[in-house]
mmCIF file of C-alpha atoms in Angstrom:
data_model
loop_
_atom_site.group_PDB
_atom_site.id
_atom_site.type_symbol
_atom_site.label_atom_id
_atom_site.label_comp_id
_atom_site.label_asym_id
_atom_site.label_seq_id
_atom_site.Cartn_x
_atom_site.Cartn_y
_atom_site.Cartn_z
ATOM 1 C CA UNK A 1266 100.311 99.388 52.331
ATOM 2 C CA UNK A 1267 98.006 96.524 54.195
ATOM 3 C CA UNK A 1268 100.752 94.086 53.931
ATOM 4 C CA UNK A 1269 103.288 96.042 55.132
ATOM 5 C CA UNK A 1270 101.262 97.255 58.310
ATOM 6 C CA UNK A 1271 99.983 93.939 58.617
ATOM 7 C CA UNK A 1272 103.415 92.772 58.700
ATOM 8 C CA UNK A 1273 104.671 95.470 61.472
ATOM 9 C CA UNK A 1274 101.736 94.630 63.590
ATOM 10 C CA UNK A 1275 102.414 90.801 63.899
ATOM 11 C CA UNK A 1276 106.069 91.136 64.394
ATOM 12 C CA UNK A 1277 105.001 93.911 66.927
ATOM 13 C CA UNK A 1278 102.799 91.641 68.728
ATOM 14 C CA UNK A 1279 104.835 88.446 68.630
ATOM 15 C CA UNK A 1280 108.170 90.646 70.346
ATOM 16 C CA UNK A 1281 105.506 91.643 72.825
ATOM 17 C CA UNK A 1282 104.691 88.097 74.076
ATOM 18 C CA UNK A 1283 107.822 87.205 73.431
ATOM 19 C CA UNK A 1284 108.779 89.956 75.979
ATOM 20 C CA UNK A 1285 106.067 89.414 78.187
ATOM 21 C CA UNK A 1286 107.041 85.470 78.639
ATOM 22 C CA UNK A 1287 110.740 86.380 79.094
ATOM 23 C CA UNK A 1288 109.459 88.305 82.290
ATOM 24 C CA UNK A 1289 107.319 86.218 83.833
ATOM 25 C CA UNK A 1290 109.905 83.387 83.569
ATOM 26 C CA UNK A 1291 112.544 85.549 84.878
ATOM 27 C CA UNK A 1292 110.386 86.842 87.871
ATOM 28 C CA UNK A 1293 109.356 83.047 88.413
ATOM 29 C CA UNK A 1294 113.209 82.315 89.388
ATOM 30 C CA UNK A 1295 113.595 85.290 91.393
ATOM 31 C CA UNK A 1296 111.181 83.871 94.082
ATOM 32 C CA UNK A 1297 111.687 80.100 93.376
ATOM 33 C CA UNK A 1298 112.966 78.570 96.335
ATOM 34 C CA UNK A 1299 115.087 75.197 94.631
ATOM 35 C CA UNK A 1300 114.636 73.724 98.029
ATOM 36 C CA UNK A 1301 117.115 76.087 99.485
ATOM 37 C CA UNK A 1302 115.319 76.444 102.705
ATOM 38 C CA UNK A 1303 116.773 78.294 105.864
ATOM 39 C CA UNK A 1304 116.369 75.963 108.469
ATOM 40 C CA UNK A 1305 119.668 75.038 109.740
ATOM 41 C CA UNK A 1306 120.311 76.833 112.979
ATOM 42 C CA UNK A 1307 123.833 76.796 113.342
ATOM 43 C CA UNK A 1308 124.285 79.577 110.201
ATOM 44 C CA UNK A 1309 122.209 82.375 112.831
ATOM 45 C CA UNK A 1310 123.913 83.489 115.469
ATOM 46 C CA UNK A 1311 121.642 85.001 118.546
ATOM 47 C CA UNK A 1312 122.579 88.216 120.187
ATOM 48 C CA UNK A 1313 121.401 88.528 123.342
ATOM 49 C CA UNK A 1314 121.244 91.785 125.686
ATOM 50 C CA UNK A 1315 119.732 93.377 128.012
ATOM 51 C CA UNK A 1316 118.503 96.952 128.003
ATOM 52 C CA UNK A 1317 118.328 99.257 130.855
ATOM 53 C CA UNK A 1318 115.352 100.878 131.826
ATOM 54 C CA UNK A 1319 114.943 104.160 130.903
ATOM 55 C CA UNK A 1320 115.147 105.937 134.457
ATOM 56 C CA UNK A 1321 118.637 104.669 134.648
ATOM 57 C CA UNK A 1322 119.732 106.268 131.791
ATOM 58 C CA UNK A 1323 118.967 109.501 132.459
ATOM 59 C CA UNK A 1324 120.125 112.346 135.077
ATOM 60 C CA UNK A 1325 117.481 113.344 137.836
ATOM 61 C CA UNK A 1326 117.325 116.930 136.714
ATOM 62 C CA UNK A 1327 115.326 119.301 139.120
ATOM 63 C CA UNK A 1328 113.072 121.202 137.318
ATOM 64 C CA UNK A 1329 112.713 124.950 138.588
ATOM 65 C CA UNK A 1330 109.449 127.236 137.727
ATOM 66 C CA UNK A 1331 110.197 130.292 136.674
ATOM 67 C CA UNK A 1332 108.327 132.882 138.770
ATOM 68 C CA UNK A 1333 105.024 133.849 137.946
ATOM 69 C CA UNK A 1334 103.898 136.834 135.831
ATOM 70 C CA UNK A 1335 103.161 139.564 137.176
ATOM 71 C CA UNK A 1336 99.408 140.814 136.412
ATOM 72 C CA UNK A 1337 99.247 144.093 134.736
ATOM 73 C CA UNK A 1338 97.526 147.057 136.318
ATOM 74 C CA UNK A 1339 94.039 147.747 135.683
ATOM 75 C CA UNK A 1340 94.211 150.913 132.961
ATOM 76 C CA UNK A 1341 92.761 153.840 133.896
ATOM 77 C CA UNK A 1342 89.051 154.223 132.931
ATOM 78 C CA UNK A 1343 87.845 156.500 129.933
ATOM 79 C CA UNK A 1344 84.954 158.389 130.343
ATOM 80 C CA UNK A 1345 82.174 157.835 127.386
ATOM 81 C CA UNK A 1346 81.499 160.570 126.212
ATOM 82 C CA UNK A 1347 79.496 161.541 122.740
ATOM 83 C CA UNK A 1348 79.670 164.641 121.096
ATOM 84 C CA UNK A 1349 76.348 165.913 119.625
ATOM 85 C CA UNK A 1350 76.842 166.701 116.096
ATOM 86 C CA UNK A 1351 74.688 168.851 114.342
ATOM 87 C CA UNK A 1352 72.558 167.517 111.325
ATOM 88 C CA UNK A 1353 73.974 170.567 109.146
ATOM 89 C CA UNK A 1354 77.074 170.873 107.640
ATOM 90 C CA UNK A 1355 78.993 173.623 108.499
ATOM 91 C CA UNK A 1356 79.268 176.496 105.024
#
């Protein structure tokens, strides 16, 4: 039983570096450059424009306000008035 888990552990751990390695290499050539660098100017190609300003572009629109709200009447005033109540209950 030790030797066999022993055995699945190493093999485990060795295909883990093994693994491991394989990426780091492979992420290492992504990014590598091999002295492929970008400075000859005749493979970009400027574009050039102009863009027109903004007022331009858009319509004068006239604005209108709508007309204002009319206020609402003052309601009618109530009258405070209290009702005595008695302290007994009615039978």
């Amino acid at each position: 039983m030790i030797q066999n888990s022993f055995i699945r552990w190493s093999i485990s751990f060795l295909l883990g570096i093994t693994i491991t390695l394989a990426l780091f290499y492979s992420m290492q050539m992504m990014i590598a450059s091999n002295d492929n660098i970008l400075d000859d100017k005749s493979v970009y190609k400027m574009i050039d424009f102009v863009q027109m300003h903004q007022k331009a572009l858009e319509p004068e629109l006239k604005k209108e306000l709508p007309p204002e709200p009319k206020k609402p009447e003052t309601p009618p005033k109530m009258a405070n008035q209290v009702e005595s109540q008695s302290d007994t209950a009615p039978n």
